[in-house]
Amino acid sequence: MAQNIYDSDDFFKEYIQLPRQTIGLDGAPEWPALRSLLPTDLTGMKFLDLGCGFGWVSRWARDNGAVQVLGVDLSENMLAKARGFPADEAITYLRADLDSLELLPNTYNVAFSSLTLHYLTDLPRLIAQVYQALEAGGTFVFSVEHPLFTAPRRPEFIKDSEGYTVYPLDGYLKEGERITNWMADGVMKQHRTLATYVNTLIEAGFTLCAMDEWGPSDELIAEHPGWERSRIRPPFLLMKASKLFQQ
Ligand SMILES: C[S@@+](CC[C@H](N)C(=O)[O-])C[C@H]1O[C@@H](n2cnc3c(N)ncnc32)[C@H](O)[C@@H]1O
């Protein structure tokens, strides 16, 4: 059973204060890069939003022409926020665990997931589900916390003996559970290497189209000087894959 930390009151009251939730997509600095991986025109498309949270991308998909959107999330807190926006009968929000979700075959044109898959214990199962749920020609775009970010036992910048700020990489090749104290104590995530993300897509049948080890641009650093540290190690990994053939 997945952890569902977003339904913990202590975690949630901190989490909802993040700009990416108070402002929405404009508060997520990696969104322009992620959006650039998605089809520019979603007219007539069926869109799947895995770990939809407040539903920001589900609503964006509708605004950009999607005819049907399924947003899936484990957290009742997150789904309550999504359902608090004006109702749209073309968007369905479903409470489900992505570690056991079953999807209808050959149904969606685009599958999307933002900053959720690093919580899953069985990623190959979910990716295989996504592959069979996409129509031929379908696109899968997702972001996760970058493997260099998730690897260490203590994922915090430190000063080295010469006073340089460094990120203490350890355990990179040791995949599996990591417990961190981000927003609340005991948050459980799964560390996977970059090769595992790539190979999991390939083994499911996907063709890899693009990858981005996202970090802040010069312009963003000028606006937010504190983000310079994100150049020491990338915070996010963005990937785009295609299902080229019918099963
Ligand atoms: C960092 S939030 C991202 C939310 C949204 N995608 C966004 O970018 O604003 C991660 C989301 O994944 C959901 N989540 C985590 N584990 C999950 C699981 N096993 N099944 C479904 N949703 C899960 C959480 O409830 C949360 O809404």
PDB file of N, CA and C in Angstrom, residues 17-107:
ATOM      1  N   GLN A  17       1.204  25.601   0.469  1.00  0.00           N
ATOM      2  CA  GLN A  17       1.761  26.958   0.401  1.00  0.00           C
ATOM      3  C   GLN A  17       2.796  27.114  -0.707  1.00  0.00           C
ATOM      4  N   LEU A  18       3.130  26.015  -1.392  1.00  0.00           N
ATOM      5  CA  LEU A  18       4.118  26.116  -2.484  1.00  0.00           C
ATOM      6  C   LEU A  18       3.525  26.917  -3.638  1.00  0.00           C
ATOM      7  N   PRO A  19       4.351  27.770  -4.286  1.00  0.00           N
ATOM      8  CA  PRO A  19       3.834  28.566  -5.411  1.00  0.00           C
ATOM      9  C   PRO A  19       3.167  27.706  -6.493  1.00  0.00           C
ATOM     10  N   ARG A  20       3.669  26.476  -6.698  1.00  0.00           N
ATOM     11  CA  ARG A  20       3.083  25.650  -7.767  1.00  0.00           C
ATOM     12  C   ARG A  20       1.645  25.261  -7.434  1.00  0.00           C
ATOM     13  N   GLN A  21       1.238  25.443  -6.168  1.00  0.00           N
ATOM     14  CA  GLN A  21      -0.157  25.178  -5.822  1.00  0.00           C
ATOM     15  C   GLN A  21      -0.923  26.476  -5.581  1.00  0.00           C
ATOM     16  N   THR A  22      -0.287  27.493  -5.007  1.00  0.00           N
ATOM     17  CA  THR A  22      -1.021  28.747  -4.787  1.00  0.00           C
ATOM     18  C   THR A  22      -1.249  29.485  -6.113  1.00  0.00           C
ATOM     19  N   ILE A  23      -0.241  29.428  -7.029  1.00  0.00           N
ATOM     20  CA  ILE A  23      -0.346  30.150  -8.317  1.00  0.00           C
ATOM     21  C   ILE A  23      -0.787  29.201  -9.423  1.00  0.00           C
ATOM     22  N   GLY A  24      -0.352  27.946  -9.335  1.00  0.00           N
ATOM     23  CA  GLY A  24      -0.632  26.994 -10.411  1.00  0.00           C
ATOM     24  C   GLY A  24       0.575  26.821 -11.310  1.00  0.00           C
ATOM     25  N   LEU A  25       0.344  26.546 -12.573  1.00  0.00           N
ATOM     26  CA  LEU A  25       1.439  26.173 -13.476  1.00  0.00           C
ATOM     27  C   LEU A  25       2.499  27.265 -13.596  1.00  0.00           C
ATOM     28  N   ASP A  26       2.092  28.535 -13.506  1.00  0.00           N
ATOM     29  CA  ASP A  26       3.087  29.616 -13.578  1.00  0.00           C
ATOM     30  C   ASP A  26       4.012  29.623 -12.368  1.00  0.00           C
ATOM     31  N   GLY A  27       3.636  28.905 -11.329  1.00  0.00           N
ATOM     32  CA  GLY A  27       4.481  28.818 -10.140  1.00  0.00           C
ATOM     33  C   GLY A  27       5.397  27.603 -10.154  1.00  0.00           C
ATOM     34  N   ALA A  28       5.346  26.837 -11.245  1.00  0.00           N
ATOM     35  CA  ALA A  28       6.216  25.647 -11.382  1.00  0.00           C
ATOM     36  C   ALA A  28       7.286  25.988 -12.415  1.00  0.00           C
ATOM     37  N   PRO A  29       8.529  26.247 -11.988  1.00  0.00           N
ATOM     38  CA  PRO A  29       9.527  26.773 -12.929  1.00  0.00           C
ATOM     39  C   PRO A  29       9.832  25.827 -14.078  1.00  0.00           C
ATOM     40  N   GLU A  30       9.641  24.517 -13.886  1.00  0.00           N
ATOM     41  CA  GLU A  30       9.943  23.563 -14.962  1.00  0.00           C
ATOM     42  C   GLU A  30       8.776  23.400 -15.940  1.00  0.00           C
ATOM     43  N   TRP A  31       7.629  24.034 -15.644  1.00  0.00           N
ATOM     44  CA  TRP A  31       6.458  23.820 -16.489  1.00  0.00           C
ATOM     45  C   TRP A  31       6.699  24.196 -17.960  1.00  0.00           C
ATOM     46  N   PRO A  32       7.329  25.331 -18.287  1.00  0.00           N
ATOM     47  CA  PRO A  32       7.538  25.630 -19.716  1.00  0.00           C
ATOM     48  C   PRO A  32       8.292  24.509 -20.437  1.00  0.00           C
ATOM     49  N   ALA A  33       9.295  23.910 -19.763  1.00  0.00           N
ATOM     50  CA  ALA A  33      10.053  22.818 -20.402  1.00  0.00           C
ATOM     51  C   ALA A  33       9.183  21.569 -20.541  1.00  0.00           C
ATOM     52  N   LEU A  34       8.379  21.298 -19.536  1.00  0.00           N
ATOM     53  CA  LEU A  34       7.506  20.121 -19.567  1.00  0.00           C
ATOM     54  C   LEU A  34       6.424  20.299 -20.645  1.00  0.00           C
ATOM     55  N   ARG A  35       5.868  21.499 -20.677  1.00  0.00           N
ATOM     56  CA  ARG A  35       4.819  21.797 -21.659  1.00  0.00           C
ATOM     57  C   ARG A  35       5.362  21.645 -23.074  1.00  0.00           C
ATOM     58  N   SER A  36       6.650  22.017 -23.262  1.00  0.00           N
ATOM     59  CA  SER A  36       7.222  21.946 -24.613  1.00  0.00           C
ATOM     60  C   SER A  36       7.339  20.497 -25.093  1.00  0.00           C
ATOM     61  N   LEU A  37       7.263  19.526 -24.177  1.00  0.00           N
ATOM     62  CA  LEU A  37       7.327  18.115 -24.571  1.00  0.00           C
ATOM     63  C   LEU A  37       5.945  17.571 -24.960  1.00  0.00           C
ATOM     64  N   LEU A  38       4.913  18.303 -24.572  1.00  0.00           N
ATOM     65  CA  LEU A  38       3.537  17.851 -24.863  1.00  0.00           C
ATOM     66  C   LEU A  38       3.122  18.319 -26.255  1.00  0.00           C
ATOM     67  N   PRO A  39       2.154  17.620 -26.877  1.00  0.00           N
ATOM     68  CA  PRO A  39       1.669  18.106 -28.183  1.00  0.00           C
ATOM     69  C   PRO A  39       1.168  19.542 -28.048  1.00  0.00           C
ATOM     70  N   THR A  40       1.433  20.370 -29.059  1.00  0.00           N
ATOM     71  CA  THR A  40       1.027  21.776 -28.958  1.00  0.00           C
ATOM     72  C   THR A  40      -0.492  21.927 -29.043  1.00  0.00           C
ATOM     73  N   ASP A  41      -1.115  21.025 -29.782  1.00  0.00           N
ATOM     74  CA  ASP A  41      -2.567  21.115 -29.941  1.00  0.00           C
ATOM     75  C   ASP A  41      -3.184  19.801 -29.464  1.00  0.00           C
ATOM     76  N   LEU A  42      -4.022  19.896 -28.464  1.00  0.00           N
ATOM     77  CA  LEU A  42      -4.634  18.677 -27.905  1.00  0.00           C
ATOM     78  C   LEU A  42      -6.058  18.479 -28.428  1.00  0.00           C
ATOM     79  N   THR A  43      -6.402  19.206 -29.476  1.00  0.00           N
ATOM     80  CA  THR A  43      -7.778  19.147 -29.972  1.00  0.00           C
ATOM     81  C   THR A  43      -8.218  17.709 -30.224  1.00  0.00           C
ATOM     82  N   GLY A  44      -9.321  17.345 -29.589  1.00  0.00           N
ATOM     83  CA  GLY A  44      -9.918  16.025 -29.795  1.00  0.00           C
ATOM     84  C   GLY A  44      -9.231  14.904 -29.034  1.00  0.00           C
ATOM     85  N   MET A  45      -8.217  15.234 -28.243  1.00  0.00           N
ATOM     86  CA  MET A  45      -7.430  14.166 -27.607  1.00  0.00           C
ATOM     87  C   MET A  45      -7.985  13.768 -26.240  1.00  0.00           C
ATOM     88  N   LYS A  46      -7.673  12.528 -25.876  1.00  0.00           N
ATOM     89  CA  LYS A  46      -8.003  12.022 -24.543  1.00  0.00           C
ATOM     90  C   LYS A  46      -6.719  12.015 -23.720  1.00  0.00           C
ATOM     91  N   PHE A  47      -6.806  12.606 -22.548  1.00  0.00           N
ATOM     92  CA  PHE A  47      -5.604  12.967 -21.768  1.00  0.00           C
ATOM     93  C   PHE A  47      -5.685  12.330 -20.391  1.00  0.00           C
ATOM     94  N   LEU A  48      -4.571  11.742 -19.973  1.00  0.00           N
ATOM     95  CA  LEU A  48      -4.488  11.069 -18.682  1.00  0.00           C
ATOM     96  C   LEU A  48      -3.483  11.825 -17.813  1.00  0.00           C
ATOM     97  N   ASP A  49      -3.887  12.217 -16.608  1.00  0.00           N
ATOM     98  CA  ASP A  49      -3.018  12.987 -15.708  1.00  0.00           C
ATOM     99  C   ASP A  49      -2.794  12.152 -14.438  1.00  0.00           C
ATOM    100  N   LEU A  50      -1.627  11.543 -14.340  1.00  0.00           N
ATOM    101  CA  LEU A  50      -1.346  10.568 -13.275  1.00  0.00           C
ATOM    102  C   LEU A  50      -0.680  11.251 -12.079  1.00  0.00           C
ATOM    103  N   GLY A  51      -1.367  11.262 -10.962  1.00  0.00           N
ATOM    104  CA  GLY A  51      -0.898  12.041  -9.807  1.00  0.00           C
ATOM    105  C   GLY A  51      -1.281  13.482 -10.051  1.00  0.00           C
ATOM    106  N   CYS A  52      -2.567  13.701 -10.338  1.00  0.00           N
ATOM    107  CA  CYS A  52      -3.030  15.008 -10.862  1.00  0.00           C
ATOM    108  C   CYS A  52      -3.013  16.109  -9.818  1.00  0.00           C
ATOM    109  N   GLY A  53      -2.956  15.745  -8.520  1.00  0.00           N
ATOM    110  CA  GLY A  53      -2.929  16.784  -7.488  1.00  0.00           C
ATOM    111  C   GLY A  53      -4.144  17.693  -7.597  1.00  0.00           C
ATOM    112  N   PHE A  54      -3.879  19.009  -7.625  1.00  0.00           N
ATOM    113  CA  PHE A  54      -4.958  20.004  -7.685  1.00  0.00           C
ATOM    114  C   PHE A  54      -5.600  20.065  -9.084  1.00  0.00           C
ATOM    115  N   GLY A  55      -5.096  19.285 -10.019  1.00  0.00           N
ATOM    116  CA  GLY A  55      -5.696  19.246 -11.361  1.00  0.00           C
ATOM    117  C   GLY A  55      -5.272  20.378 -12.275  1.00  0.00           C
ATOM    118  N   TRP A  56      -4.150  21.028 -11.969  1.00  0.00           N
ATOM    119  CA  TRP A  56      -3.730  22.168 -12.814  1.00  0.00           C
ATOM    120  C   TRP A  56      -3.519  21.732 -14.259  1.00  0.00           C
ATOM    121  N   VAL A  57      -2.863  20.598 -14.461  1.00  0.00           N
ATOM    122  CA  VAL A  57      -2.585  20.168 -15.845  1.00  0.00           C
ATOM    123  C   VAL A  57      -3.844  19.570 -16.481  1.00  0.00           C
ATOM    124  N   SER A  58      -4.697  18.937 -15.696  1.00  0.00           N
ATOM    125  CA  SER A  58      -5.963  18.415 -16.237  1.00  0.00           C
ATOM    126  C   SER A  58      -6.764  19.571 -16.853  1.00  0.00           C
ATOM    127  N   ARG A  59      -6.823  20.685 -16.120  1.00  0.00           N
ATOM    128  CA  ARG A  59      -7.594  21.836 -16.645  1.00  0.00           C
ATOM    129  C   ARG A  59      -6.861  22.473 -17.824  1.00  0.00           C
ATOM    130  N   TRP A  60      -5.523  22.514 -17.756  1.00  0.00           N
ATOM    131  CA  TRP A  60      -4.744  23.060 -18.885  1.00  0.00           C
ATOM    132  C   TRP A  60      -5.029  22.233 -20.153  1.00  0.00           C
ATOM    133  N   ALA A  61      -5.101  20.909 -19.995  1.00  0.00           N
ATOM    134  CA  ALA A  61      -5.358  20.044 -21.155  1.00  0.00           C
ATOM    135  C   ALA A  61      -6.715  20.374 -21.770  1.00  0.00           C
ATOM    136  N   ARG A  62      -7.709  20.589 -20.931  1.00  0.00           N
ATOM    137  CA  ARG A  62      -9.039  20.951 -21.451  1.00  0.00           C
ATOM    138  C   ARG A  62      -8.966  22.301 -22.163  1.00  0.00           C
ATOM    139  N   ASP A  63      -8.260  23.262 -21.559  1.00  0.00           N
ATOM    140  CA  ASP A  63      -8.157  24.595 -22.178  1.00  0.00           C
ATOM    141  C   ASP A  63      -7.452  24.512 -23.527  1.00  0.00           C
ATOM    142  N   ASN A  64      -6.681  23.441 -23.730  1.00  0.00           N
ATOM    143  CA  ASN A  64      -5.931  23.299 -24.979  1.00  0.00           C
ATOM    144  C   ASN A  64      -6.542  22.249 -25.904  1.00  0.00           C
ATOM    145  N   GLY A  65      -7.801  21.946 -25.700  1.00  0.00           N
ATOM    146  CA  GLY A  65      -8.541  21.170 -26.696  1.00  0.00           C
ATOM    147  C   GLY A  65      -8.843  19.731 -26.355  1.00  0.00           C
ATOM    148  N   ALA A  66      -8.292  19.201 -25.238  1.00  0.00           N
ATOM    149  CA  ALA A  66      -8.585  17.793 -24.920  1.00  0.00           C
ATOM    150  C   ALA A  66     -10.087  17.622 -24.721  1.00  0.00           C
ATOM    151  N   VAL A  67     -10.614  16.500 -25.233  1.00  0.00           N
ATOM    152  CA  VAL A  67     -12.072  16.289 -25.124  1.00  0.00           C
ATOM    153  C   VAL A  67     -12.427  15.494 -23.874  1.00  0.00           C
ATOM    154  N   GLN A  68     -11.437  14.802 -23.353  1.00  0.00           N
ATOM    155  CA  GLN A  68     -11.701  13.982 -22.168  1.00  0.00           C
ATOM    156  C   GLN A  68     -10.423  13.889 -21.345  1.00  0.00           C
ATOM    157  N   VAL A  69     -10.559  14.110 -20.047  1.00  0.00           N
ATOM    158  CA  VAL A  69      -9.384  14.049 -19.168  1.00  0.00           C
ATOM    159  C   VAL A  69      -9.723  13.166 -17.966  1.00  0.00           C
ATOM    160  N   LEU A  70      -8.780  12.259 -17.664  1.00  0.00           N
ATOM    161  CA  LEU A  70      -8.887  11.489 -16.425  1.00  0.00           C
ATOM    162  C   LEU A  70      -7.716  11.889 -15.531  1.00  0.00           C
ATOM    163  N   GLY A  71      -8.036  12.477 -14.377  1.00  0.00           N
ATOM    164  CA  GLY A  71      -7.011  12.823 -13.391  1.00  0.00           C
ATOM    165  C   GLY A  71      -7.076  11.813 -12.254  1.00  0.00           C
ATOM    166  N   VAL A  72      -5.932  11.193 -11.976  1.00  0.00           N
ATOM    167  CA  VAL A  72      -5.898  10.137 -10.956  1.00  0.00           C
ATOM    168  C   VAL A  72      -4.974  10.564  -9.823  1.00  0.00           C
ATOM    169  N   ASP A  73      -5.437  10.397  -8.599  1.00  0.00           N
ATOM    170  CA  ASP A  73      -4.572  10.706  -7.461  1.00  0.00           C
ATOM    171  C   ASP A  73      -5.011   9.868  -6.266  1.00  0.00           C
ATOM    172  N   LEU A  74      -4.038   9.615  -5.393  1.00  0.00           N
ATOM    173  CA  LEU A  74      -4.295   8.805  -4.197  1.00  0.00           C
ATOM    174  C   LEU A  74      -4.865   9.653  -3.060  1.00  0.00           C
ATOM    175  N   SER A  75      -4.596  10.949  -3.098  1.00  0.00           N
ATOM    176  CA  SER A  75      -4.893  11.793  -1.936  1.00  0.00           C
ATOM    177  C   SER A  75      -6.258  12.455  -2.043  1.00  0.00           C
ATOM    178  N   GLU A  76      -7.068  12.230  -1.021  1.00  0.00           N
ATOM    179  CA  GLU A  76      -8.375  12.887  -0.970  1.00  0.00           C
ATOM    180  C   GLU A  76      -8.186  14.394  -0.802  1.00  0.00           C
ATOM    181  N   ASN A  77      -7.181  14.801  -0.025  1.00  0.00           N
ATOM    182  CA  ASN A  77      -6.907  16.238   0.143  1.00  0.00           C
ATOM    183  C   ASN A  77      -6.656  16.904  -1.203  1.00  0.00           C
ATOM    184  N   MET A  78      -5.810  16.278  -2.019  1.00  0.00           N
ATOM    185  CA  MET A  78      -5.452  16.867  -3.319  1.00  0.00           C
ATOM    186  C   MET A  78      -6.675  16.873  -4.238  1.00  0.00           C
ATOM    187  N   LEU A  79      -7.410  15.773  -4.250  1.00  0.00           N
ATOM    188  CA  LEU A  79      -8.582  15.690  -5.134  1.00  0.00           C
ATOM    189  C   LEU A  79      -9.666  16.676  -4.702  1.00  0.00           C
ATOM    190  N   ALA A  80      -9.790  16.917  -3.395  1.00  0.00           N
ATOM    191  CA  ALA A  80     -10.799  17.883  -2.923  1.00  0.00           C
ATOM    192  C   ALA A  80     -10.468  19.268  -3.486  1.00  0.00           C
ATOM    193  N   LYS A  81      -9.164  19.608  -3.541  1.00  0.00           N
ATOM    194  CA  LYS A  81      -8.763  20.899  -4.131  1.00  0.00           C
ATOM    195  C   LYS A  81      -9.114  20.918  -5.619  1.00  0.00           C
ATOM    196  N   ALA A  82      -8.815  19.806  -6.316  1.00  0.00           N
ATOM    197  CA  ALA A  82      -9.109  19.753  -7.760  1.00  0.00           C
ATOM    198  C   ALA A  82     -10.613  19.914  -7.988  1.00  0.00           C
ATOM    199  N   ARG A  83     -11.397  19.245  -7.182  1.00  0.00           N
ATOM    200  CA  ARG A  83     -12.865  19.291  -7.359  1.00  0.00           C
ATOM    201  C   ARG A  83     -13.430  20.634  -6.938  1.00  0.00           C
ATOM    202  N   GLY A  84     -12.637  21.435  -6.218  1.00  0.00           N
ATOM    203  CA  GLY A  84     -13.093  22.757  -5.789  1.00  0.00           C
ATOM    204  C   GLY A  84     -13.079  23.787  -6.915  1.00  0.00           C
ATOM    205  N   PHE A  85     -12.454  23.463  -8.046  1.00  0.00           N
ATOM    206  CA  PHE A  85     -12.467  24.375  -9.197  1.00  0.00           C
ATOM    207  C   PHE A  85     -13.798  24.181  -9.943  1.00  0.00           C
ATOM    208  N   PRO A  86     -14.198  25.175 -10.752  1.00  0.00           N
ATOM    209  CA  PRO A  86     -15.478  25.026 -11.464  1.00  0.00           C
ATOM    210  C   PRO A  86     -15.553  23.678 -12.183  1.00  0.00           C
ATOM    211  N   ALA A  87     -16.703  23.020 -12.036  1.00  0.00           N
ATOM    212  CA  ALA A  87     -16.857  21.660 -12.580  1.00  0.00           C
ATOM    213  C   ALA A  87     -16.752  21.682 -14.100  1.00  0.00           C
ATOM    214  N   ASP A  88     -16.190  20.617 -14.643  1.00  0.00           N
ATOM    215  CA  ASP A  88     -16.084  20.437 -16.091  1.00  0.00           C
ATOM    216  C   ASP A  88     -16.415  18.973 -16.329  1.00  0.00           C
ATOM    217  N   GLU A  89     -17.525  18.728 -17.037  1.00  0.00           N
ATOM    218  CA  GLU A  89     -17.940  17.321 -17.124  1.00  0.00           C
ATOM    219  C   GLU A  89     -17.023  16.478 -17.995  1.00  0.00           C
ATOM    220  N   ALA A  90     -16.092  17.119 -18.693  1.00  0.00           N
ATOM    221  CA  ALA A  90     -15.122  16.342 -19.482  1.00  0.00           C
ATOM    222  C   ALA A  90     -13.908  15.930 -18.646  1.00  0.00           C
ATOM    223  N   ILE A  91     -13.835  16.411 -17.400  1.00  0.00           N
ATOM    224  CA  ILE A  91     -12.745  15.980 -16.509  1.00  0.00           C
ATOM    225  C   ILE A  91     -13.319  15.071 -15.434  1.00  0.00           C
ATOM    226  N   THR A  92     -12.725  13.890 -15.299  1.00  0.00           N
ATOM    227  CA  THR A  92     -13.088  12.981 -14.204  1.00  0.00           C
ATOM    228  C   THR A  92     -11.890  12.882 -13.271  1.00  0.00           C
ATOM    229  N   TYR A  93     -12.123  13.085 -11.992  1.00  0.00           N
ATOM    230  CA  TYR A  93     -11.070  12.871 -10.998  1.00  0.00           C
ATOM    231  C   TYR A  93     -11.345  11.554 -10.283  1.00  0.00           C
ATOM    232  N   LEU A  94     -10.341  10.705 -10.273  1.00  0.00           N
ATOM    233  CA  LEU A  94     -10.491   9.361  -9.720  1.00  0.00           C
ATOM    234  C   LEU A  94      -9.500   9.169  -8.581  1.00  0.00           C
ATOM    235  N   ARG A  95      -9.998   8.692  -7.460  1.00  0.00           N
ATOM    236  CA  ARG A  95      -9.067   8.361  -6.377  1.00  0.00           C
ATOM    237  C   ARG A  95      -8.589   6.930  -6.565  1.00  0.00           C
ATOM    238  N   ALA A  96      -7.289   6.768  -6.796  1.00  0.00           N
ATOM    239  CA  ALA A  96      -6.732   5.422  -7.002  1.00  0.00           C
ATOM    240  C   ALA A  96      -5.232   5.460  -6.755  1.00  0.00           C
ATOM    241  N   ASP A  97      -4.704   4.295  -6.428  1.00  0.00           N
ATOM    242  CA  ASP A  97      -3.268   4.123  -6.201  1.00  0.00           C
ATOM    243  C   ASP A  97      -2.621   3.729  -7.538  1.00  0.00           C
ATOM    244  N   LEU A  98      -1.670   4.517  -7.992  1.00  0.00           N
ATOM    245  CA  LEU A  98      -1.022   4.216  -9.282  1.00  0.00           C
ATOM    246  C   LEU A  98      -0.236   2.906  -9.219  1.00  0.00           C
ATOM    247  N   ASP A  99       0.043   2.419  -8.025  1.00  0.00           N
ATOM    248  CA  ASP A  99       0.739   1.133  -7.906  1.00  0.00           C
ATOM    249  C   ASP A  99      -0.185  -0.051  -8.208  1.00  0.00           C
ATOM    250  N   SER A 100      -1.483   0.207  -8.305  1.00  0.00           N
ATOM    251  CA  SER A 100      -2.395  -0.902  -8.644  1.00  0.00           C
ATOM    252  C   SER A 100      -3.435  -0.497  -9.693  1.00  0.00           C
ATOM    253  N   LEU A 101      -3.311   0.710 -10.236  1.00  0.00           N
ATOM    254  CA  LEU A 101      -4.298   1.218 -11.211  1.00  0.00           C
ATOM    255  C   LEU A 101      -4.347   0.350 -12.476  1.00  0.00           C
ATOM    256  N   GLU A 102      -5.566   0.046 -12.910  1.00  0.00           N
ATOM    257  CA  GLU A 102      -5.749  -0.663 -14.189  1.00  0.00           C
ATOM    258  C   GLU A 102      -6.397   0.324 -15.156  1.00  0.00           C
ATOM    259  N   LEU A 103      -5.850   0.446 -16.342  1.00  0.00           N
ATOM    260  CA  LEU A 103      -6.365   1.400 -17.332  1.00  0.00           C
ATOM    261  C   LEU A 103      -6.938   0.648 -18.533  1.00  0.00           C
ATOM    262  N   LEU A 104      -7.963   1.237 -19.136  1.00  0.00           N
ATOM    263  CA  LEU A 104      -8.544   0.623 -20.332  1.00  0.00           C
ATOM    264  C   LEU A 104      -7.528   0.657 -21.476  1.00  0.00           C
ATOM    265  N   PRO A 105      -7.423  -0.416 -22.258  1.00  0.00           N
ATOM    266  CA  PRO A 105      -6.452  -0.421 -23.365  1.00  0.00           C
ATOM    267  C   PRO A 105      -6.840   0.529 -24.501  1.00  0.00           C
ATOM    268  N   ASN A 106      -5.821   1.033 -25.185  1.00  0.00           N
ATOM    269  CA  ASN A 106      -5.981   1.829 -26.411  1.00  0.00           C
ATOM    270  C   ASN A 106      -7.011   2.943 -26.274  1.00  0.00           C
ATOM    271  N   THR A 107      -6.881   3.719 -25.214  1.00  0.00           N
ATOM    272  CA  THR A 107      -7.911   4.717 -24.882  1.00  0.00           C
ATOM    273  C   THR A 107      -7.409   6.149 -24.962  1.00  0.00           C
TER     274      THR A 107
END
